[in-house]
CSV table of C-alpha atoms in Angstrom, one decimal:
chain,number,residue,atom,x,y,z
A,1,MET,CA,91.1,137.7,103.3
A,2,PRO,CA,94.7,138.6,104.1
A,3,GLY,CA,95.4,141.9,102.3
A,4,ALA,CA,98.6,143.1,99.9
A,5,SER,CA,100.0,145.2,102.9
A,6,ASP,CA,99.3,141.6,105.7
A,7,THR,CA,102.5,140.5,106.9
A,8,LEU,CA,103.6,136.8,107.3
A,9,TRP,CA,102.8,136.7,110.7
A,10,GLU,CA,98.7,138.3,110.1
A,11,ILE,CA,98.8,136.3,107.2
A,12,ALA,CA,99.8,132.6,109.0
A,13,LYS,CA,97.4,133.7,111.9
A,14,ALA,CA,94.4,134.1,109.6
A,15,GLU,CA,95.3,130.2,107.6
A,16,VAL,CA,95.2,129.4,111.3
A,17,GLU,CA,91.8,130.7,112.4
A,18,LYS,CA,90.2,129.9,108.9
A,19,LYS,CA,91.1,125.8,110.6
A,20,GLU,CA,90.2,126.5,113.6
A,21,ASN,CA,87.0,127.7,112.7
A,22,GLN,CA,86.9,125.4,109.9
A,23,GLU,CA,87.0,122.8,113.1
A,24,GLY,CA,83.9,121.0,113.7
A,25,ASP,CA,83.1,120.3,110.6
A,26,ARG,CA,85.2,117.8,110.4
A,27,ASP,CA,82.8,115.0,111.0
A,28,GLY,CA,83.3,113.3,107.7
A,29,LEU,CA,86.8,112.2,106.5
A,30,GLU,CA,87.7,116.0,105.4
A,31,CYS,CA,91.2,115.8,107.5
A,32,TRP,CA,93.9,118.8,107.1
A,33,GLU,CA,96.7,116.2,107.2
A,34,ARG,CA,97.0,112.3,105.3
A,35,SER,CA,99.2,109.6,106.4
A,36,ILE,CA,101.1,107.0,104.1
A,37,PHE,CA,101.9,104.0,106.1
A,38,PHE,CA,105.1,101.6,104.3
A,39,ILE,CA,105.9,98.1,104.7
A,40,GLY,CA,107.6,95.2,103.5
A,41,ASN,CA,110.6,93.6,103.0
A,42,LYS,CA,113.7,94.5,104.1
A,43,ASN,CA,116.0,97.2,102.0
A,44,GLY,CA,113.2,97.4,100.2
A,45,PRO,CA,111.3,100.9,100.3
A,46,LYS,CA,114.2,103.8,101.1
A,47,ASP,CA,113.5,106.7,103.9
A,48,ILE,CA,111.0,109.2,102.9
A,49,ALA,CA,110.5,112.5,105.1
A,50,HIS,CA,107.4,112.5,106.8
A,51,PHE,CA,106.4,109.2,106.0
A,52,TRP,CA,106.1,106.8,108.2
A,53,GLU,CA,108.4,103.1,107.2
A,54,LEU,CA,108.8,99.6,108.2
A,55,GLY,CA,111.1,97.7,106.6
A,56,GLY,CA,112.2,94.7,107.7
A,57,GLY,CA,110.2,92.0,107.5
A,58,THR,CA,108.7,90.7,110.0
A,59,SER,CA,110.9,91.7,112.9
A,60,LEU,CA,109.3,93.9,113.0
A,61,LEU,CA,105.4,93.2,113.8
A,62,ASP,CA,104.8,94.2,117.0
A,63,LEU,CA,104.7,98.2,115.6
A,64,ILE,CA,102.5,98.2,113.3
A,65,PRO,CA,100.0,99.8,115.1
A,66,ILE,CA,102.2,102.4,116.2
A,67,PRO,CA,101.5,104.6,113.1
A,68,ILE,CA,97.4,103.5,113.1
A,69,THR,CA,95.3,105.2,115.3
A,70,THR,CA,91.2,106.2,115.2
A,71,THR,CA,93.3,109.9,114.6
A,72,ASN,CA,94.4,109.8,111.3
A,73,VAL,CA,92.9,106.4,110.1
A,74,ARG,CA,90.4,108.4,108.0
A,75,ALA,CA,92.8,109.6,105.7
A,76,LEU,CA,95.7,106.8,106.3
A,77,ALA,CA,96.8,104.1,103.4
A,78,VAL,CA,99.0,101.7,103.6
A,79,VAL,CA,102.0,100.8,101.1
A,80,LEU,CA,103.7,97.5,100.5
A,81,VAL,CA,106.8,97.2,99.3
A,82,LEU,CA,108.3,94.1,97.8
A,83,ASP,CA,111.6,93.3,96.8
A,84,LEU,CA,110.6,91.9,92.8
A,85,SER,CA,114.5,90.4,93.2
A,86,THR,CA,113.5,87.8,95.7
A,87,PRO,CA,110.2,86.1,95.0
A,88,ASN,CA,110.6,83.7,97.5
A,89,ALA,CA,110.2,86.2,99.9
A,90,LEU,CA,107.1,87.7,97.8
A,91,TRP,CA,104.5,85.4,99.6
A,92,PRO,CA,105.7,85.7,103.1
A,93,ALA,CA,106.2,89.2,103.2
A,94,MET,CA,102.2,89.9,102.5
A,95,GLU,CA,101.0,87.0,104.1
A,96,SER,CA,102.5,88.2,107.6
A,97,LEU,CA,102.3,91.9,106.7
A,98,LEU,CA,99.2,92.5,105.0
A,99,PRO,CA,96.7,90.1,107.8
A,100,VAL,CA,98.2,92.1,110.7
A,101,THR,CA,98.0,95.8,109.4
A,102,ARG,CA,94.3,95.0,107.4
A,103,LYS,CA,93.2,93.4,111.7
A,104,HIS,CA,95.1,96.1,113.5
A,105,VAL,CA,92.5,99.2,110.7
A,106,ASP,CA,89.6,96.9,111.6
A,107,LYS,CA,89.6,97.2,114.9
A,108,ILE,CA,90.7,101.3,114.6
A,109,ILE,CA,87.2,101.3,112.8
A,110,THR,CA,85.9,99.1,115.3
A,111,LYS,CA,87.0,101.8,117.9
A,112,LEU,CA,85.9,104.8,115.7
A,113,GLU,CA,82.5,103.7,115.1
A,114,GLU,CA,81.7,104.2,119.0
A,115,THR,CA,82.2,107.9,118.6
A,116,ASN,CA,81.7,108.8,115.2
A,117,PRO,CA,80.0,106.3,113.6
A,118,LYS,CA,79.6,108.6,110.8
A,119,ALA,CA,83.6,108.5,109.7
A,120,ALA,CA,83.5,104.8,110.2
A,121,ASN,CA,81.1,104.9,107.4
A,122,GLU,CA,82.3,106.5,105.5
A,123,ILE,CA,85.8,105.0,105.6
A,124,LYS,CA,84.2,101.7,104.2
A,125,GLN,CA,82.5,103.3,101.7
A,126,LYS,CA,85.7,105.2,100.1
A,127,ILE,CA,87.1,101.6,99.2
A,128,TRP,CA,84.6,100.5,97.1
A,129,ASN,CA,84.5,104.6,94.6
A,130,SER,CA,87.1,102.7,93.2
A,131,LEU,CA,85.4,100.0,91.4
A,132,PRO,CA,82.7,101.0,89.2
A,133,LYS,CA,79.3,100.1,89.7
A,134,ASP,CA,79.3,97.3,86.7
A,135,HIS,CA,82.1,95.6,87.4
A,136,PRO,CA,82.0,92.0,87.1
A,137,ASP,CA,84.2,91.1,90.5
A,138,ARG,CA,82.3,93.8,93.1
A,139,GLU,CA,81.2,90.1,94.8
A,140,LEU,CA,84.2,88.2,94.4
A,141,ILE,CA,87.2,90.8,96.1
A,142,ASP,CA,87.7,91.5,99.6
A,143,PRO,CA,88.9,95.4,100.1
A,144,PHE,CA,91.3,96.3,102.5
A,145,PRO,CA,89.8,98.9,104.4
A,146,ILE,CA,91.6,101.3,103.5
A,147,PRO,CA,93.8,102.6,100.4
A,148,LEU,CA,96.1,99.9,99.9
A,149,VAL,CA,99.0,100.7,97.3
A,150,ILE,CA,101.8,97.2,96.3
A,151,ILE,CA,105.1,98.2,95.1
A,152,GLY,CA,106.8,95.8,93.0
A,153,SER,CA,111.0,97.3,93.8
A,154,LYS,CA,114.4,96.8,91.6
A,155,TYR,CA,112.6,96.1,88.4
A,156,ASP,CA,116.0,96.8,87.4
A,157,LEU,CA,117.0,92.9,89.0
A,158,PHE,CA,113.9,91.3,88.0
A,159,TYR,CA,113.9,92.5,84.4
A,160,GLU,CA,116.6,89.8,84.3
A,161,PHE,CA,114.7,87.0,85.4
A,162,ASP,CA,113.7,83.7,82.8
A,163,SER,CA,110.4,84.7,81.6
A,164,GLU,CA,108.8,82.3,83.0
A,165,VAL,CA,109.3,83.1,86.4
A,166,LYS,CA,108.8,86.8,85.4
A,167,LYS,CA,104.7,85.4,84.1
A,168,ILE,CA,103.7,84.2,87.6
A,169,VAL,CA,105.1,86.5,90.2
A,170,TYR,CA,103.4,89.4,87.7
A,171,LYS,CA,100.0,87.1,87.7
A,172,THR,CA,100.3,86.7,91.0
A,173,LEU,CA,100.8,90.2,92.4
A,174,ARG,CA,98.2,91.0,89.5
A,175,PHE,CA,95.3,89.0,91.4
A,176,VAL,CA,96.3,89.1,94.9
A,177,SER,CA,96.5,93.2,94.3
A,178,HIS,CA,92.9,93.4,92.8
A,179,TYR,CA,91.5,90.9,95.1
A,180,TYR,CA,92.4,93.4,97.1
A,181,GLY,CA,91.3,96.7,95.9
A,182,ALA,CA,94.7,97.6,96.1
A,183,SER,CA,97.0,100.0,92.9
A,184,LEU,CA,100.5,97.9,91.4
A,185,VAL,CA,103.2,99.8,90.0
A,186,PHE,CA,106.9,98.2,89.8
A,187,THR,CA,109.3,100.7,90.4
A,188,SER,CA,113.2,100.8,89.8
A,189,LYS,CA,115.9,103.9,89.7
A,190,SER,CA,114.6,104.7,86.4
A,191,GLU,CA,112.9,108.3,86.4
A,192,ALA,CA,110.0,107.3,84.3
A,193,LEU,CA,109.2,105.1,86.7
A,194,LEU,CA,109.9,107.1,89.9
A,195,LEU,CA,107.5,109.6,88.2
A,196,LYS,CA,104.4,107.2,88.0
A,197,THR,CA,105.1,105.7,91.8
A,198,ARG,CA,105.3,109.1,93.4
A,199,ALA,CA,102.6,110.4,91.1
A,200,LEU,CA,100.4,107.4,92.8
A,201,ILE,CA,101.8,108.5,96.3
A,202,ASN,CA,100.6,112.1,95.5
A,203,HIS,CA,97.7,110.6,94.8
A,204,LEU,CA,97.2,108.9,98.3
A,205,ALA,CA,99.2,112.1,100.4
A,206,PHE,CA,97.5,115.1,98.5
A,207,GLY,CA,94.6,114.0,96.3
A,208,PHE,CA,96.0,114.5,93.7
A,209,ASP,CA,94.2,113.6,90.7
A,210,ARG,CA,94.5,109.6,90.1
A,211,SER,CA,96.2,108.4,86.9
A,212,LYS,CA,94.1,106.4,84.6
A,213,SER,CA,96.7,104.5,82.0
A,214,MET,CA,97.2,101.1,83.2
A,215,ALA,CA,100.3,98.9,81.8
A,216,VAL,CA,99.6,95.3,81.8
A,217,ASP,CA,102.3,94.4,78.9
A,218,GLN,CA,104.3,90.7,80.4
A,219,ASN,CA,107.9,92.6,79.1
A,220,LYS,CA,107.1,95.9,81.2
A,221,PRO,CA,106.4,96.8,84.2
A,222,LEU,CA,103.1,96.5,85.7
A,223,PHE,CA,100.8,100.3,86.4
A,224,ILE,CA,97.8,98.8,87.6
A,225,PRO,CA,96.0,101.6,89.4
A,226,ALA,CA,92.7,99.8,91.5
A,227,GLY,CA,90.0,99.0,90.0
A,228,LEU,CA,90.8,99.0,86.6
A,229,ASP,CA,92.3,95.3,86.6
A,230,SER,CA,89.3,92.8,86.7
A,231,PHE,CA,90.0,88.0,87.1
A,232,SER,CA,89.2,87.8,83.6
A,233,GLN,CA,92.2,89.9,82.0
A,234,ILE,CA,94.2,88.1,85.3
A,235,GLY,CA,93.5,84.1,84.3
A,236,PRO,CA,93.3,81.6,85.9
A,237,PRO,CA,97.4,80.7,88.3
A,238,PRO,CA,100.0,80.3,85.7
A,239,ALA,CA,99.8,76.0,86.1
A,240,SER,CA,98.8,73.1,84.1
A,241,ASP,CA,95.0,71.1,85.1
A,242,SER,CA,96.3,68.4,86.0
A,243,ASP,CA,99.2,70.5,88.4
A,244,ILE,CA,95.9,72.9,89.9
A,245,GLY,CA,93.5,69.3,90.3
A,246,LYS,CA,96.7,68.3,93.0
A,247,LEU,CA,96.8,71.8,95.3
A,248,HIS,CA,93.1,70.7,96.4
A,249,ALA,CA,92.7,75.1,98.1
A,250,GLN,CA,90.0,75.8,99.8
A,251,THR,CA,89.3,79.3,98.2
A,252,PRO,CA,91.1,81.2,95.3
A,253,MET,CA,93.4,83.1,97.0
A,254,ASP,CA,94.8,79.7,98.7
A,255,LEU,CA,95.1,78.1,94.9
A,256,TRP,CA,97.1,80.9,93.6
A,257,LYS,CA,99.4,80.7,96.9
A,258,LYS,CA,100.1,77.2,96.5
A,259,VAL,CA,100.9,77.4,92.6
A,260,PHE,CA,103.7,80.5,93.5
A,261,GLU,CA,105.2,78.9,96.6
A,262,LYS,CA,105.8,75.6,94.4
A,263,LYS,CA,107.4,77.1,91.9
A,264,PHE,CA,108.4,79.6,94.3
A,265,PRO,CA,110.0,78.0,97.9
A,266,PRO,CA,109.0,80.4,101.5
A,267,LYS,CA,111.5,82.0,102.1
A,268,ASN,CA,112.2,83.6,105.3
A,269,ILE,CA,111.5,87.8,105.9
A,270,GLY,CA,112.5,88.3,109.0
A,271,VAL,CA,115.8,90.5,109.8
A,272,SER,CA,119.3,88.3,109.7
A,273,LYS,CA,121.7,88.2,112.2
A,274,GLU,CA,125.4,89.2,111.5
A,275,VAL,CA,127.4,85.4,113.1
A,276,ARG,CA,129.7,88.6,114.2
A,277,ASP,CA,129.5,91.7,116.2
A,278,PRO,CA,132.6,94.1,114.7
A,279,ALA,CA,131.4,96.4,117.8
A,280,GLN,CA,132.2,93.0,121.2
A,281,ASP,CA,135.3,92.5,118.4
A,282,PRO,CA,138.1,92.9,121.4
A,283,GLN,CA,140.6,94.4,118.8
A,284,TYR,CA,138.5,97.4,118.2
A,285,ALA,CA,137.7,97.9,122.2
A,286,GLU,CA,138.0,101.5,123.3
A,287,TYR,CA,137.5,101.8,126.9
A,288,GLU,CA,135.0,105.7,127.1
A,289,VAL,CA,134.0,104.8,124.3
A,290,ASP,CA,132.6,101.0,124.7
A,291,ALA,CA,131.2,102.5,129.1
A,292,MET,CA,129.2,105.4,126.4
A,293,ARG,CA,128.0,102.2,124.0
A,294,ALA,CA,126.7,100.0,127.8
A,295,GLN,CA,125.2,103.7,129.4
A,296,LYS,CA,123.2,104.1,126.2
A,297,ASN,CA,122.4,100.5,125.8
A,298,GLN,CA,121.3,100.1,128.9
A,299,GLU,CA,119.2,103.3,128.6
A,300,LEU,CA,118.2,101.9,125.2
A,301,GLU,CA,116.4,98.7,126.9
A,302,GLN,CA,114.6,101.0,129.1
A,303,TYR,CA,113.0,103.0,127.4
A,304,LYS,CA,111.6,99.9,124.8
A,305,ARG,CA,110.3,98.3,128.1
A,306,ASN,CA,109.1,101.3,129.0
A,307,ALA,CA,107.5,101.6,125.3
A,308,ALA,CA,106.2,97.8,125.3
A,309,LYS,CA,104.5,98.9,128.7
A,310,THR,CA,103.0,102.0,127.7
A,311,TRP,CA,101.7,100.5,124.1
A,312,LYS,CA,100.4,97.0,125.6
A,313,GLU,CA,98.2,99.0,128.2
A,314,MET,CA,96.7,101.7,125.4
A,315,GLU,CA,95.9,98.8,123.1
A,316,PHE,CA,94.5,96.5,125.4
A,317,GLU,CA,92.9,97.6,128.1
A,318,SER,CA,90.2,96.2,129.5
């Protein structure tokens, strides 16, 4: 216990020694560092210090394994950021990013079972803790293996949409979020909405108490912590019985997808390339700058080849 006369260095030293002494007790989920991994549409999430962020649609799917490891998976959460102003890109973003992320998380947990089965089991059990034991949907959902938050960004633009459009997006995202045992929140530049989103992220990142309030009014931004919604409250997909009968869906998720895509045909969410690159325009040519740029491009390509080789060896070793 540091005394009043201890120097800053003595206090820091004492803290480090305390953590080292407790290192042997970290077989379970107790971790000193937590991680948050942001994925989503291009231009959806903003850069956040000390957080992983992968925005760019499906163009960077190969990079998803990098921030998810056996070291941090025990205290890792995933945040999927969706651009509400482009409804046609919502389902492609979810369908592309979530399964790839989930597959890698499952792979990492399987690896963890070989070295620390207790921790792996606790991860699996922890995800069900957010859902009450008497919840009527426990047998109907398929929770994401680690905490998942779905953020609908640009609510200020989405608010101006037609009420029927908003209804479909609201109900669909509620269904998907509840099915995956995820939290759902809509946000924009509004300070009030940012505070709600920040509180949810603080819960994931720092273990702060989770809000138990929820907002499901179609005329207001959604805020639904994991486990507080239900299929009975969400209701059926927003389509007539005759239309639903013609869709021939195999699963509830498939049915919601078909209903959603009928209204919002899928839109490519990859990174669009500019038709013209100013750097290649002769009118802006500068010998020294162009020579340095060419050198840096070569170095970048070499780095990418080396990095790709390293990751392939790491993830696909027999």
